[in-house]
Amino acid sequence: MSLRCSLGIFFAVATLLASCLALSPTDTLSLDDQARLKQLFEQAIPFQSVGHAHYAILGLSTLGATIPKAQDACSYLKSNIDTSDIQSIYHATSAAKALGNCKIALGAGQETLTASLSESAEVADLFFAVSTQSALGLPIKSADIVKALDTGLKRDDSILGTSYALHIASQLSKETNVDKYFELIEDIVAQADTIDDKYLQFDNLQQASVFVTGAYTLATKVNKKPLITDEQAVQLANYILTRKATQTIRNAYLVVAALKSFSGNTFQVPVAFSLSGSMAISKEDPFVKVGVSDVMSKSLGKLTVKASSVVGREDDETLASNQAFAATKDETIYQLDLMKSKPSPGFYIIQLAAAAAGGKPAPHLIGLTDGEVTVKVTTQVSISNVEISVVDREQSITAKTVKATFPTKSKSTLDADVHQNVVIKFTLADKSGAVLQAHQTFIRVFNVKSNQEVTFTADSDSADVYKFTLDIAESGKDFFNQQSGKYTVDLIVGDAIIQNPFIWNVIDINLKFPDVGQTDEDDKPSQYSKKPNLEHMFRVPEKRPPVAVSTAFTGLVLLPLAILVILWIKLGANIKNFSFSLSALGFHGGLGAIFGLLYCYWAYLTMFATLRYLAAIGIFTFLCGNRLLRSIAETKN
C-alpha cells in the first residue's frame, strides 16, 4: 500500500473520530441571561472610568440594546480621556464609535498614538493604537505595523499578546499578507487545557475572549475557516458560558463579545439543544419542547428536528426512534407529542438531530446530530389494597385486620402490645392501573400525647406489594421510650414522577409497653450519683535487717577502695608531682562534679535536666583536661 493511500486512510479515520467526538454546547446565553447582562451594563451609569464606560457601551451595543443618555456618555468620554495613556485613548475612541454620533479629538494624544505605533511598542499598546486608528477612520500604514508587530511578538509571545496580534492583523489592508498571523490561531488554541472533555480553557476569561474574537475576525478577513477544530470550538464556547453569571462589567462584556463571535461567524456556529419549559410530560401536557439555537439563543433558520431515539434512563429500553418534531411560532422552539408513544412513568433520554430545511448543506453548524435532553413522564398515583393487621409475634397468627380506603382515615382503632407486630400492606398504581414503584414511601408513627414521631421506610416485595412491619417490643426500646398510649399512623408517598404526592392519616393504634417503673434501667444508679469512697491499704514495709548486718554490708562495699589505697602505698604511688594549676584543679573538679551529677540523677533529677547540666560541666572538664595534658607534655619535653 502506498504512503499516500495510508495517509489518506489515516486522515479519513481521524476525521470520522473527530466527528464522533463533536459536542453540543452545554448551555446558551438565554434571553433572560441577556436581559440580566443588559441591566448590568445599564447600571454602570454613572461611569467610574473611561474603561468602565467602554465595556458598558460596547456590551449594550453587542446585545443590540439602546444606549441610554448617549450624549451624556459622549461628554463623559471627552472630559475623562487621558491623552497620555494609549489604553485610555483606545477605550474612549472605541466607545465613541459604538455611540455613533460622538467625535473625539485626540489633540495631545496624537503624540501618544504615534509613539505606540513604533517598533519599540509592546503588542498590547500596538493593538490599542491600531484599534484607535480604525475607530477614528485614520489611515493605517500596514507595512510599518507589520514590522512593529513582528518585533513586538519577539518580546511578547504570550497567549494574550499573540491574540492581540490576530486583532491587529484583521485591521490591516487587504493587500497585506496575514497568513503567518492566521497560523498563530492553531498555536494559541493548542495551549489551552481540556477539562472533562467538555471545556477548553485558558488561564483567564480575558485570554479566551480576546482569542475567540480575534480568531473569527481574522478568519472573516481572509475568508478561511480558523485553525480550530469543531470540538475545540464547542469546548471554548462551553467554557465561556460557564462565566455568564459574572457580576463585573468587564467580564460581562468579554462573555458577550466571545459568544457573539461564535454566533455571528460563517465558519463554526455551535448548535445548542435545550429543553424549553418544564421537563415534566403528562397526558395533560404531552409535548416535549426543545430549543434549537446558537449560543446567543438566536434562530438558525428553518430546521428539521427529530428524536433519533427515546430511551428509558433506568431500563435502557428504546421507547421510540426517528420521531419528527413540529415547528412552532417561535423559530427556535420545536415540539413532539411524546405521549403518543405511550411511555411508562419515568425518566427518558432523547437523542436529538437537526438539519437545514430542504436538505441544504450547513457545514458551518456544529453539533447538529449531538443534541440530548432528559425528560420525565409523570403520572397520578393511586393506592389500593391497604391492610393494617395486628399479628402475634411468635406464632404469626393474625389477631385483627382493618382495611382502609384512601383518603379517608379508618374509624377503627387497633390495640397492640409487645407480644405482637403491626403489619401494613398496600399497593401503588399509576393512572392506567399499572403497578408503580415510588422512591419515597414512609410510615410515620406519631405519639398524640408527647408529640414524638418516628418515621420508617416501607419496602416492596417481588410482587410489588409494599409491606411494613412494626415490631412493638423492639421499637418500644429503640424509638418510643416505652411510652404507652395512642399513636397515629401516617402514610407518606412521593416521587419525582408522581404528580400528586400525599400524606395520608391512615389509622390510630393504641400501643402498650411494659410499665416504665418496672424496667431494669431505673434500678441502675445514675451516672451522676455519688460514688462510694475508695479505701486502699499500702503494703506494710518489710522488717529492716539488724544494724550489725547493714554495717558489715557497708564495710564489704568499701573494702575494694581500701585495698586500692593499700596497693598504691605498696607500689610507691605518690602525689608529689600533682600540679595545683587552674587546669588541673578544674579537670579533677569537673570529674568530681560529673560523679556528683550522676548521684543527683539517681536521686531526683530528670534525664533532660541531667543532660543540660552534663553539657555545661562536660565542656568545662574537656577544656581543662586538654590544657592539663598539654602542660604535662611540655614538662616532659
XYZ file of C-alpha atoms in Angstrom:
637
model
C 0.000 0.000 0.000
C 1.419 3.385 -0.971
C 2.293 6.051 1.605
C -0.242 8.442 0.062
C -3.007 5.856 0.419
C -2.041 5.148 4.025
C -2.090 8.830 4.896
C -5.466 9.183 3.199
C -6.943 6.386 5.303
C -5.395 7.854 8.457
C -6.867 11.299 7.907
C -10.249 9.811 6.989
C -10.331 7.837 10.232
C -9.172 10.883 12.183
C -11.925 12.981 10.648
C -14.511 10.328 11.477
C -13.336 10.129 15.086
C -13.389 13.911 15.381
C -16.968 13.996 14.172
C -17.917 11.308 16.678
C -16.369 13.334 19.480
C -18.179 16.508 18.470
C -20.148 18.051 21.266
C -23.207 20.183 21.633
C -22.936 23.271 23.860
C -23.959 22.541 27.424
C -25.726 25.880 27.786
C -26.728 29.079 25.996
C -26.888 32.758 26.780
C -30.645 32.729 27.157
C -32.899 35.735 26.701
C -33.159 36.001 30.474
C -29.355 35.998 30.724
C -29.148 38.705 28.090
C -31.748 40.814 29.903
C -29.761 40.471 33.139
C -26.494 41.483 31.438
C -28.237 44.387 29.740
C -29.412 45.593 33.126
C -25.873 45.167 34.470
C -24.469 47.348 31.671
C -27.154 49.997 32.217
C -26.403 50.091 35.933
C -22.822 51.082 35.098
C -24.098 54.633 34.635
C -22.700 56.905 36.042
C -19.403 55.541 34.769
C -16.447 55.027 37.075
C -13.757 55.314 34.388
C -13.306 55.516 30.642
C -12.620 51.764 30.529
C -15.759 51.152 32.555
C -17.749 53.224 30.061
C -16.155 51.422 27.104
C -17.165 47.936 28.312
C -20.690 49.026 29.244
C -21.327 50.812 25.934
C -19.895 48.014 23.773
C -21.764 45.429 25.858
C -25.081 47.140 25.183
C -24.179 47.592 21.527
C -23.273 43.897 21.156
C -26.607 42.886 22.673
C -28.396 45.206 20.255
C -29.730 47.386 23.081
C -30.194 51.148 23.036
C -27.535 53.062 24.930
C -29.246 55.363 27.445
C -28.181 59.012 27.586
C -25.792 58.637 24.678
C -24.859 62.327 24.598
C -24.038 62.329 28.320
C -21.864 59.262 27.744
C -20.094 61.057 24.888
C -19.449 64.082 27.084
C -18.049 61.839 29.778
C -15.624 60.236 27.330
C -14.409 63.617 26.065
C -13.851 65.032 29.527
C -12.206 61.967 31.101
C -9.911 60.727 28.337
C -6.240 60.566 29.360
C -4.337 61.613 26.242
C -1.050 60.392 27.743
C -2.307 56.819 28.018
C -2.875 54.854 24.798
C -5.234 52.418 26.553
C -7.441 55.291 27.724
C -7.444 56.673 24.188
C -8.453 53.245 22.845
C -11.311 52.912 25.346
C -12.628 56.382 24.598
C -12.444 56.192 20.779
C -13.893 52.660 20.595
C -16.778 53.628 22.877
C -17.371 56.812 20.862
C -17.554 54.788 17.657
C -20.166 52.494 19.249
C -22.203 55.550 20.306
C -22.326 56.722 16.723
C -22.750 60.487 16.809
C -19.722 61.160 19.020
C -16.412 62.524 17.782
C -13.335 62.718 19.969
C -10.390 64.929 19.070
C -7.029 63.500 20.058
C -5.161 66.752 20.497
C -2.100 65.979 22.586
C -2.994 62.307 22.317
C -1.637 62.256 18.763
C 1.917 62.033 20.111
C 0.918 59.123 22.362
C -0.693 57.394 19.380
C 2.409 57.862 17.202
C 4.722 56.540 19.911
C 2.554 53.445 20.336
C 2.916 52.604 16.642
C 6.708 52.365 16.761
C 8.727 49.156 16.726
C 9.561 49.632 20.401
C 5.895 49.450 21.391
C 4.502 46.420 23.168
C 1.981 44.245 21.310
C -0.862 45.356 23.594
C -0.071 49.054 23.023
C 0.169 48.399 19.294
C -3.306 46.826 19.394
C -4.692 49.842 21.254
C -3.092 52.211 18.748
C -4.231 50.362 15.598
C -7.764 49.981 17.006
C -7.783 53.714 17.762
C -6.826 54.495 14.171
C -9.572 52.204 12.938
C -12.150 53.774 15.273
C -11.201 57.297 14.146
C -11.064 56.338 10.470
C -7.372 57.223 10.223
C -5.188 55.564 7.580
C -3.231 52.526 8.798
C 0.287 52.057 7.436
C 0.146 48.284 7.201
C 3.814 47.751 6.253
C 5.037 49.687 9.280
C 2.529 47.924 11.518
C 3.741 44.506 10.333
C 7.347 45.405 11.215
C 6.336 46.722 14.619
C 4.135 43.685 15.256
C 6.854 41.175 14.319
C 9.293 42.951 16.607
C 6.777 43.041 19.435
C 5.972 39.336 19.114
C 9.643 38.506 19.617
C 9.390 40.154 23.031
C 5.864 39.001 23.904
C 4.679 35.635 22.589
C 2.144 35.093 25.385
C -1.408 33.947 24.703
C -2.781 37.445 25.200
C -0.033 39.033 23.113
C -0.494 36.684 20.143
C -4.283 37.047 20.444
C -3.881 40.819 20.161
C -1.813 40.117 17.031
C -4.865 38.442 15.464
C -6.888 41.618 16.048
C -4.137 43.787 14.614
C -3.785 41.621 11.514
C -7.538 41.742 10.897
C -7.359 45.565 10.629
C -4.540 45.697 8.075
C -5.134 46.432 4.414
C -6.474 43.782 2.063
C -3.173 43.712 0.192
C -1.223 42.733 3.310
C -0.397 39.041 3.616
C -1.520 37.972 7.072
C -1.121 34.197 6.658
C 1.617 33.969 9.267
C -0.675 35.580 11.820
C -3.568 33.337 10.772
C -1.405 30.303 11.529
C -0.945 31.592 15.079
C -4.524 30.503 15.787
C -3.521 26.837 15.839
C -0.567 27.536 18.142
C -2.698 29.527 20.582
C -5.543 27.024 20.869
C -3.015 24.242 21.477
C -2.008 25.977 24.722
C -5.495 25.695 26.228
C -6.338 22.978 28.746
C -9.141 20.451 28.210
C -11.355 19.839 31.247
C -13.635 16.759 31.386
C -13.697 16.625 27.569
C -16.264 19.446 27.722
C -14.337 22.636 28.342
C -11.295 24.214 26.725
C -9.978 26.964 28.930
C -7.094 29.397 29.144
C -5.710 30.934 32.304
C -8.470 33.534 32.458
C -11.563 34.811 30.679
C -9.746 37.719 29.024
C -7.364 35.413 27.174
C -10.227 33.222 25.940
C -12.416 36.130 24.825
C -9.665 38.093 23.097
C -8.525 34.936 21.303
C -12.002 33.890 20.140
C -12.958 37.345 18.863
C -9.577 37.800 17.199
C -9.580 34.354 15.553
C -13.002 34.702 13.965
C -12.450 38.335 12.984
C -9.228 37.397 11.169
C -10.897 34.323 9.649
C -13.606 36.561 8.241
C -10.981 38.886 6.760
C -9.101 36.097 4.951
C -12.330 34.128 4.308
C -10.879 30.925 5.725
C -12.099 28.608 8.431
C -9.952 29.234 11.522
C -7.489 26.539 12.543
C -9.792 25.422 15.356
C -11.449 22.009 15.281
C -15.203 21.827 15.692
C -14.768 20.069 19.019
C -12.424 22.804 20.260
C -14.896 25.486 19.178
C -17.703 23.880 21.185
C -15.447 23.387 24.212
C -14.350 27.024 24.082
C -17.982 28.112 23.926
C -18.798 25.860 26.888
C -16.009 27.424 28.935
C -17.125 30.967 28.193
C -20.732 30.075 29.012
C -19.634 28.967 32.480
C -18.708 32.612 33.138
C -22.041 34.117 32.109
C -23.132 34.681 35.717
C -20.389 37.268 36.252
C -21.267 40.495 38.034
C -18.453 42.691 36.690
C -18.882 44.993 33.672
C -15.594 43.990 32.038
C -16.135 40.227 32.292
C -19.737 40.568 31.170
C -18.555 42.320 28.009
C -15.872 39.666 27.409
C -18.523 36.923 27.646
C -20.939 38.703 25.302
C -18.232 39.570 22.763
C -16.894 35.992 22.587
C -20.341 34.386 22.283
C -21.267 36.939 19.620
C -18.254 35.741 17.624
C -19.469 32.143 17.851
C -22.937 33.235 16.823
C -22.080 35.638 14.029
C -19.328 33.925 12.047
C -19.822 31.871 8.886
C -17.387 29.062 9.683
C -18.212 27.435 13.020
C -21.532 28.023 14.756
C -22.138 25.639 17.699
C -25.724 24.383 17.758
C -27.311 24.205 21.209
C -30.181 21.880 22.096
C -32.075 22.670 25.285
C -35.391 21.978 26.931
C -37.863 24.788 26.596
C -40.118 24.890 29.621
C -40.699 22.052 32.049
C -39.082 18.645 31.698
C -42.268 17.027 33.035
C -44.510 15.317 30.453
C -48.001 14.072 31.180
C -51.316 13.389 29.459
C -52.371 16.928 30.308
C -49.160 18.382 28.829
C -47.854 15.764 26.363
C -45.396 17.867 24.372
C -41.626 17.782 24.668
C -40.441 21.253 23.703
C -36.816 21.773 22.749
C -34.982 24.885 21.742
C -32.514 24.685 18.853
C -30.403 27.811 18.523
C -26.882 29.198 18.568
C -25.159 30.085 21.829
C -26.824 33.520 21.781
C -30.267 31.857 21.637
C -30.768 33.121 18.085
C -32.569 31.229 15.372
C -30.539 29.132 12.950
C -33.204 29.416 10.274
C -35.687 26.747 9.339
C -34.603 23.323 10.520
C -35.986 19.827 10.603
C -35.596 18.352 14.058
C -36.146 14.746 15.045
C -35.702 12.470 18.024
C -33.168 9.891 16.887
C -34.064 7.763 19.900
C -36.028 7.915 23.123
C -34.515 5.587 25.713
C -35.539 4.874 29.301
C -32.847 6.072 31.653
C -33.228 3.203 34.110
C -34.012 0.207 31.873
C -32.207 1.355 28.668
C -35.206 0.244 26.628
C -35.948 2.188 23.448
C -39.388 3.760 23.502
C -39.312 5.371 20.057
C -36.936 6.390 17.282
C -36.887 8.801 14.330
C -39.748 10.887 15.699
C -40.101 14.240 13.929
C -40.576 17.430 15.923
C -43.060 20.031 14.720
C -42.133 23.686 14.333
C -43.866 26.333 16.456
C -44.424 30.057 16.059
C -41.066 30.600 17.729
C -38.390 29.694 15.168
C -36.139 28.287 17.884
C -38.747 26.018 19.537
C -39.815 22.579 18.268
C -42.228 20.149 19.925
C -43.043 16.428 19.947
C -46.084 14.665 21.393
C -44.255 12.016 23.395
C -47.410 10.576 24.951
C -48.400 9.106 21.585
C -45.672 6.538 22.162
C -47.441 5.516 25.413
C -44.441 5.799 27.719
C -44.487 4.412 31.230
C -43.823 6.900 34.028
C -40.120 7.531 34.423
C -37.148 9.384 33.005
C -36.214 9.269 29.316
C -33.150 10.425 27.406
C -33.957 11.877 23.997
C -31.179 11.973 21.384
C -31.781 14.874 19.016
C -30.637 15.608 15.476
C -31.330 18.575 13.244
C -30.732 19.509 9.634
C -31.311 22.538 7.478
C -34.775 22.560 5.930
C -34.883 21.262 2.369
C -31.703 19.256 2.841
C -29.500 22.292 2.281
C -25.915 21.719 3.439
C -24.917 23.711 6.506
C -21.267 22.880 7.164
C -20.863 25.848 9.480
C -23.327 24.410 12.013
C -21.555 22.280 14.614
C -23.249 19.502 16.551
C -26.446 19.127 14.560
C -26.602 15.440 15.459
C -25.339 15.649 19.037
C -28.308 17.026 20.961
C -29.559 15.368 24.110
C -32.262 16.252 26.612
C -33.785 14.401 29.549
C -37.498 14.449 30.287
C -39.707 12.716 32.806
C -43.143 11.259 32.214
C -45.281 11.927 35.268
C -48.496 10.340 36.439
C -51.030 10.468 39.222
C -50.652 7.704 41.773
C -53.433 5.740 43.430
C -53.211 3.464 46.436
C -55.214 0.300 46.973
C -55.390 -2.925 48.973
C -54.480 -1.126 52.187
C -54.491 -3.503 55.162
C -53.377 -2.906 58.729
C -53.038 -6.078 60.792
C -52.064 -6.979 64.326
C -50.093 -10.245 64.224
C -48.821 -12.439 67.047
C -45.083 -12.034 67.254
C -44.238 -15.682 67.972
C -46.911 -17.688 66.139
C -47.655 -15.241 63.271
C -51.390 -15.503 63.964
C -53.379 -12.503 62.812
C -55.429 -11.118 65.695
C -57.215 -8.386 63.750
C -57.113 -6.819 60.284
C -58.514 -3.447 59.233
C -58.849 -2.264 55.627
C -58.611 1.414 54.758
C -59.601 3.413 51.703
C -57.665 6.461 50.558
C -58.030 9.281 51.521
C -60.393 8.502 54.399
C -59.000 7.751 57.843
C -60.108 4.416 59.245
C -62.671 4.693 62.011
C -61.314 1.583 63.687
C -58.623 1.672 66.330
C -56.169 -1.178 66.780
C -54.600 -2.329 70.057
C -51.181 -3.947 70.177
C -48.631 -4.853 72.848
C -45.055 -6.141 72.982
C -46.186 -9.672 72.105
C -47.483 -8.517 68.720
C -46.418 -6.801 65.497
C -48.307 -4.263 63.401
C -48.156 -5.090 59.679
C -49.170 -2.594 56.987
C -49.603 -3.622 53.339
C -50.566 -1.542 50.301
C -50.148 -1.321 46.528
C -49.381 1.733 44.362
C -50.581 2.117 40.790
C -50.432 4.821 38.120
C -53.412 6.364 36.387
C -53.617 3.496 33.895
C -53.747 0.932 36.680
C -50.203 -0.372 36.196
C -48.259 -1.157 39.356
C -45.935 1.694 40.314
C -42.772 1.805 42.382
C -42.180 5.051 44.313
C -38.815 6.172 45.618
C -40.264 7.694 48.762
C -42.655 5.537 50.787
C -42.628 6.196 54.514
C -44.690 5.182 57.542
C -44.809 7.870 60.224
C -45.887 6.878 63.743
C -46.864 9.848 65.929
C -47.469 9.867 69.698
C -50.544 12.028 70.306
C -49.613 12.846 73.897
C -45.878 13.541 73.684
C -45.819 14.781 70.045
C -42.953 12.406 69.393
C -42.808 10.984 65.884
C -40.738 8.248 64.264
C -40.549 7.661 60.509
C -39.897 4.254 58.967
C -39.342 3.114 55.376
C -41.798 0.816 53.634
C -40.268 -1.532 51.047
C -41.885 -3.512 48.253
C -41.532 -7.225 47.682
C -41.112 -9.173 44.450
C -44.835 -8.836 43.754
C -44.591 -5.009 44.019
C -46.640 -5.048 47.220
C -45.388 -2.651 49.884
C -45.117 -4.124 53.358
C -44.046 -2.613 56.665
C -43.737 -4.493 59.952
C -43.606 -2.621 63.254
C -42.050 -4.799 65.964
C -43.681 -3.396 69.093
C -41.157 -4.877 71.521
C -38.058 -3.723 69.667
C -39.408 -0.326 68.605
C -40.554 0.369 72.145
C -36.977 0.126 73.347
C -35.317 1.776 70.364
C -37.751 4.534 69.366
C -40.716 5.095 71.674
C -39.069 5.090 75.114
C -41.643 2.524 76.278
C -44.351 5.212 76.240
C -47.727 3.524 76.021
C -50.657 5.399 74.546
C -52.403 6.457 71.383
C -50.362 6.708 68.176
C -51.497 7.872 64.732
C -50.099 6.170 61.635
C -49.458 8.276 58.514
C -48.504 7.020 55.059
C -46.205 9.306 53.021
C -45.742 8.690 49.290
C -43.708 10.825 46.894
C -41.561 10.593 43.765
C -40.177 12.834 41.056
C -42.620 11.291 38.576
C -45.694 11.491 40.829
C -47.973 14.447 40.245
C -49.962 14.015 43.447
C -47.655 13.102 46.345
C -49.604 12.775 49.569
C -49.559 12.316 53.327
C -52.452 10.163 54.477
C -53.535 9.738 58.095
C -54.448 6.044 57.917
C -55.411 4.843 61.396
C -54.942 5.202 65.151
C -53.236 2.488 67.178
C -53.040 2.016 70.949
C -49.619 0.659 71.817
C -48.974 -0.866 75.228
C -45.449 -1.213 76.523
C -44.250 -2.551 79.902
C -44.588 -0.126 82.807
C -41.610 2.193 82.710
C -41.284 1.924 86.523
C -40.689 -1.834 86.226
C -37.759 -1.634 83.892
C -34.306 -2.661 84.991
C -32.963 0.634 83.737
C -34.413 2.515 86.707
C -32.693 0.145 89.134
C -29.357 1.261 87.865
C -27.801 4.185 89.756
C -27.414 7.437 87.904
C -24.036 8.124 86.413
C -24.079 11.439 88.290
C -24.793 9.932 91.740
C -22.144 9.960 94.485
C -19.678 7.145 94.131
C -18.527 5.101 97.209
C -15.237 6.028 98.794
C -12.240 4.041 97.740
C -10.178 2.616 100.641
C -6.656 1.395 99.967
C -4.083 -0.025 102.364
C -0.490 0.235 101.287
C 1.773 -2.763 101.847
C 3.413 -2.860 105.271
C 7.178 -2.293 104.927
C 9.298 -5.353 105.497
C 11.308 -5.601 108.693
C 14.753 -3.983 108.329
C 17.852 -6.142 108.993
C 19.912 -5.735 112.220
C 22.456 -2.903 112.433
C 25.332 -5.337 112.521
C 24.303 -6.844 109.193
C 23.941 -3.490 107.436
C 27.247 -2.275 108.878
C 29.009 -5.401 107.673
C 27.495 -4.961 104.197
C 28.690 -1.347 104.044
C 32.191 -2.482 105.032
C 32.232 -5.038 102.257
C 31.227 -2.349 99.757
C 34.057 -0.030 100.860
C 36.629 -2.845 101.088
C 37.769 -2.550 97.417
C 38.543 1.126 97.955
C 40.706 0.299 100.966
C 42.520 -2.405 99.005
C 43.188 0.156 96.227
C 44.774 2.638 98.648
C 46.935 -0.108 100.210
C 48.185 -1.223 96.809
C 49.015 2.368 95.862
C 51.134 2.719 99.003
C 52.833 -0.634 98.447
C 53.664 0.232 94.827
C 55.102 3.585 95.833
C 52.437 5.846 94.367
C 52.752 9.476 95.397
C 51.141 12.817 94.595
C 54.280 14.917 94.780
C 54.055 15.756 91.069
C 50.415 16.892 91.316
C 50.138 20.353 89.857
C 47.846 22.781 91.598
C 47.315 24.797 88.415
C 43.884 26.014 87.376
C 43.659 23.406 84.601
C 44.478 20.538 86.966
C 42.088 21.697 89.661
C 39.400 22.356 87.055
C 39.802 18.940 85.400
C 39.636 16.938 88.631
C 36.903 19.163 89.997
C 34.933 18.598 86.758
C 35.281 14.821 87.116
C 34.037 15.045 90.674
C 31.106 17.192 89.572
C 30.155 14.623 86.912
C 30.089 11.854 89.530
C 28.029 14.109 91.777
C 25.623 14.805 88.880
C 25.147 11.069 88.387
C 24.115 10.774 92.013
C 21.675 13.672 91.627
C 20.209 11.976 88.529
C 19.720 8.786 90.536
C 18.205 10.723 93.438
C 15.830 13.295 91.929
C 16.863 14.843 88.565
C 15.157 14.015 85.262
C 17.073 12.886 82.205
C 16.594 16.179 80.348
C 17.748 18.287 83.304
C 20.744 15.988 83.793
C 21.748 16.323 80.131
C 21.617 20.128 80.342
C 23.906 20.157 83.396
C 26.192 17.486 81.906
C 26.676 19.528 78.743
C 27.950 22.529 80.716
C 30.143 20.504 83.107
C 31.452 18.271 80.311
C 32.592 21.170 78.131
C 34.401 22.751 81.124
C 36.037 19.445 82.045
C 37.112 18.818 78.439
C 38.795 22.195 78.104
C 40.583 21.857 81.445
C 41.696 18.298 80.634
C 43.050 19.374 77.271
C 45.004 22.184 78.916
C 46.343 19.833 81.614
C 47.562 17.241 79.087
C 49.360 19.920 77.079
C 51.163 21.217 80.217
C 52.252 17.642 81.159
C 53.608 17.072 77.656
C 55.537 20.343 77.729
C 57.049 19.456 81.151
C 58.305 16.076 79.866
C 59.870 17.711 76.780
